Amino acid sequence: MQIVSIIDIYEDKIEINDKIVICGWIKNKRISKLGFSFLDIYDGSTCDPMQIIANNTLSNYTNILQLTVGCSVIVHGTLILSKGNKQKYEVVSQNIKITGWIDQPDTYPISNKKHSLEFLRTMTHLRSRTNLIGVITRIRHCVMQSLHLFLDQKKYYWIPTPIITGIDAEGTGKMFRLSTFDFNKIPKNQDGSVNFKKDFFGKESFLTVSGQLTLESYACSLSKVYTFGPTFRAENSNTSRHLAEFWMLEVEQSFSNLTNIIFLAESILKYVVNIVLKNCFHEINFLSQYIDQKIKNRLENFLIQDFTNIDYIDVIDILLKSKEKFQEKVFFGIDLFSEHEKYIVSYFNNKPVIIKNYPKELKAFYMKLNDDGNTVAAVDILLPGIGEIIGGSEREDRIDFLKNRLKELGLNDQDYWWYLDLRRYGTVPHSGFGLGFERLIAYITGLSNVRDLIPFPRTVKNFQF
Ligand code: 4AD
Ligand code: MG
């Protein structure tokens, strides 16, 4: 007998009267006085459970009567069309093997009642048993697969850029240090400074904030590349949009400019949303019941909306002219706060907004200086309800400009010798961007806190396991 996923039954891939095996957990149990019981089983493949009929002729029927929510079972049975009108199918069991009981069912945290997201955040090892986290997980999977698929079809190559690094790619100093030193006996040099030569790598090392710089080395040979992995930021930002460990898709392309990568970014976002609408039908239905009634409309509209395209300087102009009372004073040179981003998105009728050409002081050293000498060819893409989801730029491909910028920022160009080599040997105009994966899932699902959108969130003063 074949083990089937419940989703395969709902997608009509299994024939009526087929003998099948379903492995899963009890969602619900109802005992009928007519000599049988109904068990609702879930296996994580879809939100709707499968109804199992357990007759009192089963040899372990008295044990089956003791099953509670969360117990695990292996059911051998026959698929039939349901006689009830609540579900299309049911399975008449010939054998039910009980593989796991619930210890003290009265205190089982994931009972069938509704749990708040806050409570579930304290139970990250069990929360994937809820319908909501199951739905998010399947959407997350679909989005990740479709990003790879899109880029593969367009002949971008996947480069696994290193997670352990010596470079501060964004130049913000917000990196997690990596060391095998015993904190009680840190080796020192004669002048009292730490002797990193004695550490694992023989020099300072960190978890990467972005794979971009090493990705650029591959873009300067394979032309179209991307990296997709976890990135780490030791920012003290305790907001619903910030994680200390998050996933980022970064795309890098030679012989391309800002316009090219903005087009690419918009195409990727629309492609992914389209796939989710097509492939995550059950999940979207579930979210429209419990999270965002208008989710389907919202996503369908996203596919046909033009993104607004505007320069940073014009954004400042709009903010200065608005009657809104902002907490943070607006001026040319301000790094936009979430309140400003929200205002700008609503100003443009809640459509996605592309903001370009930021003052160089606001952006990282690698961004290409515009001819005005003050702004860089940078881009941020904002989505309604989320704010910045994508950040990117043209890269400074002129070695003298790049060296100048490093100097201005007090960075040592010796540390970037290999990055400068990319400009020294056959430099090319190139551009790229980074897409925050959890923020994209937030936009798609309508859930607002990224802590619910990564399985085990890590944030300031907070991580489990
Ligand atoms: O704008 P960021 O910092 O850009 C870079 O890291 C560039 N190196 C990308 C590139 O050009 N290759 O980050 C890119 C995106 C942001 O727009 C945001 O969506 C997400 O990553 N992001 C975060 N997501 C969750 N938690 C955080 N702490 C994040 N920081 C950035
Ligand atoms: Mg950014």
PDB file of C-alpha atoms and ligand atoms in Angstrom, residues 170 210 212 233 235 241-243 246 248 250 366 388-392 395 432-434 436 439, ligand 1:
ATOM      1  CA  GLU A 170      27.683  47.328   4.308  1.00  0.00           C
ATOM      2  CA  SER A 210      25.568  40.403   2.902  1.00  0.00           C
ATOM      3  CA  GLN A 212      27.284  40.963  -2.243  1.00  0.00           C
ATOM      4  CA  ARG A 233      22.942  41.825  11.502  1.00  0.00           C
ATOM      5  CA  GLU A 235      21.524  45.966  14.774  1.00  0.00           C
ATOM      6  CA  ARG A 241      10.609  44.164  10.357  1.00  0.00           C
ATOM      7  CA  HIS A 242      14.049  43.342  11.758  1.00  0.00           C
ATOM      8  CA  LEU A 243      15.665  40.005  12.461  1.00  0.00           C
ATOM      9  CA  PHE A 246      17.311  36.702   8.042  1.00  0.00           C
ATOM     10  CA  MET A 248      18.335  37.482   1.595  1.00  0.00           C
ATOM     11  CA  GLU A 250      21.037  38.971  -3.777  1.00  0.00           C
ATOM     12  CA  TYR A 366      30.410  50.481  -3.046  1.00  0.00           C
ATOM     13  CA  GLU A 388      11.753  48.744   2.241  1.00  0.00           C
ATOM     14  CA  ILE A 389      11.861  45.269   0.777  1.00  0.00           C
ATOM     15  CA  ILE A 390      14.702  45.680  -1.723  1.00  0.00           C
ATOM     16  CA  GLY A 391      17.914  47.686  -1.612  1.00  0.00           C
ATOM     17  CA  GLY A 392      20.341  47.853  -4.505  1.00  0.00           C
ATOM     18  CA  ARG A 395      28.439  49.461  -8.194  1.00  0.00           C
ATOM     19  CA  GLY A 432      22.633  44.339  -8.133  1.00  0.00           C
ATOM     20  CA  PHE A 433      20.135  44.263  -5.331  1.00  0.00           C
ATOM     21  CA  GLY A 434      19.165  42.406  -2.175  1.00  0.00           C
ATOM     22  CA  GLY A 436      14.658  40.622   2.199  1.00  0.00           C
ATOM     23  CA  ARG A 439       9.704  40.879   4.407  1.00  0.00           C
TER      24      ARG A 439
HETATM   25  O1  4AD B   1      19.344  47.245   1.990  1.00  0.00           O
HETATM   26  P1  4AD B   1      20.240  46.133   2.442  1.00  0.00           P
HETATM   27  O2  4AD B   1      21.043  46.354   3.668  1.00  0.00           O
HETATM   28  O3  4AD B   1      21.175  45.820   1.198  1.00  0.00           O
HETATM   29  C1  4AD B   1      22.256  44.995   1.180  1.00  0.00           C
HETATM   30  O4  4AD B   1      22.596  44.255   2.065  1.00  0.00           O
HETATM   31  C2  4AD B   1      22.930  44.970  -0.154  1.00  0.00           C
HETATM   32  N1  4AD B   1      24.260  44.371   0.008  1.00  0.00           N
HETATM   33  C3  4AD B   1      22.086  44.170  -1.112  1.00  0.00           C
HETATM   34  C4  4AD B   1      22.685  44.111  -2.491  1.00  0.00           C
HETATM   35  O5  4AD B   1      22.685  45.110  -3.187  1.00  0.00           O
HETATM   36  N2  4AD B   1      23.166  42.960  -2.892  1.00  0.00           N
HETATM   37  O6  4AD B   1      19.398  44.812   2.640  1.00  0.00           O
HETATM   38  C5  4AD B   1      18.610  44.304   1.582  1.00  0.00           C
HETATM   39  C6  4AD B   1      17.225  43.919   2.083  1.00  0.00           C
HETATM   40  C7  4AD B   1      16.426  45.083   2.673  1.00  0.00           C
HETATM   41  O7  4AD B   1      15.800  45.836   1.676  1.00  0.00           O
HETATM   42  C8  4AD B   1      15.438  44.361   3.561  1.00  0.00           C
HETATM   43  O8  4AD B   1      14.345  43.862   2.805  1.00  0.00           O
HETATM   44  C9  4AD B   1      16.249  43.177   4.052  1.00  0.00           C
HETATM   45  O9  4AD B   1      17.322  42.991   3.162  1.00  0.00           O
HETATM   46  N3  4AD B   1      16.761  43.412   5.407  1.00  0.00           N
HETATM   47  C10 4AD B   1      16.289  42.822   6.521  1.00  0.00           C
HETATM   48  N4  4AD B   1      15.295  41.926   6.705  1.00  0.00           N
HETATM   49  C11 4AD B   1      15.052  41.492   7.965  1.00  0.00           C
HETATM   50  N5  4AD B   1      15.773  41.899   9.043  1.00  0.00           N
HETATM   51  C12 4AD B   1      16.790  42.784   8.903  1.00  0.00           C
HETATM   52  N6  4AD B   1      17.509  43.156   9.971  1.00  0.00           N
HETATM   53  C13 4AD B   1      17.080  43.285   7.598  1.00  0.00           C
HETATM   54  N7  4AD B   1      17.997  44.136   7.102  1.00  0.00           N
HETATM   55  C14 4AD B   1      17.786  44.198   5.775  1.00  0.00           C
END
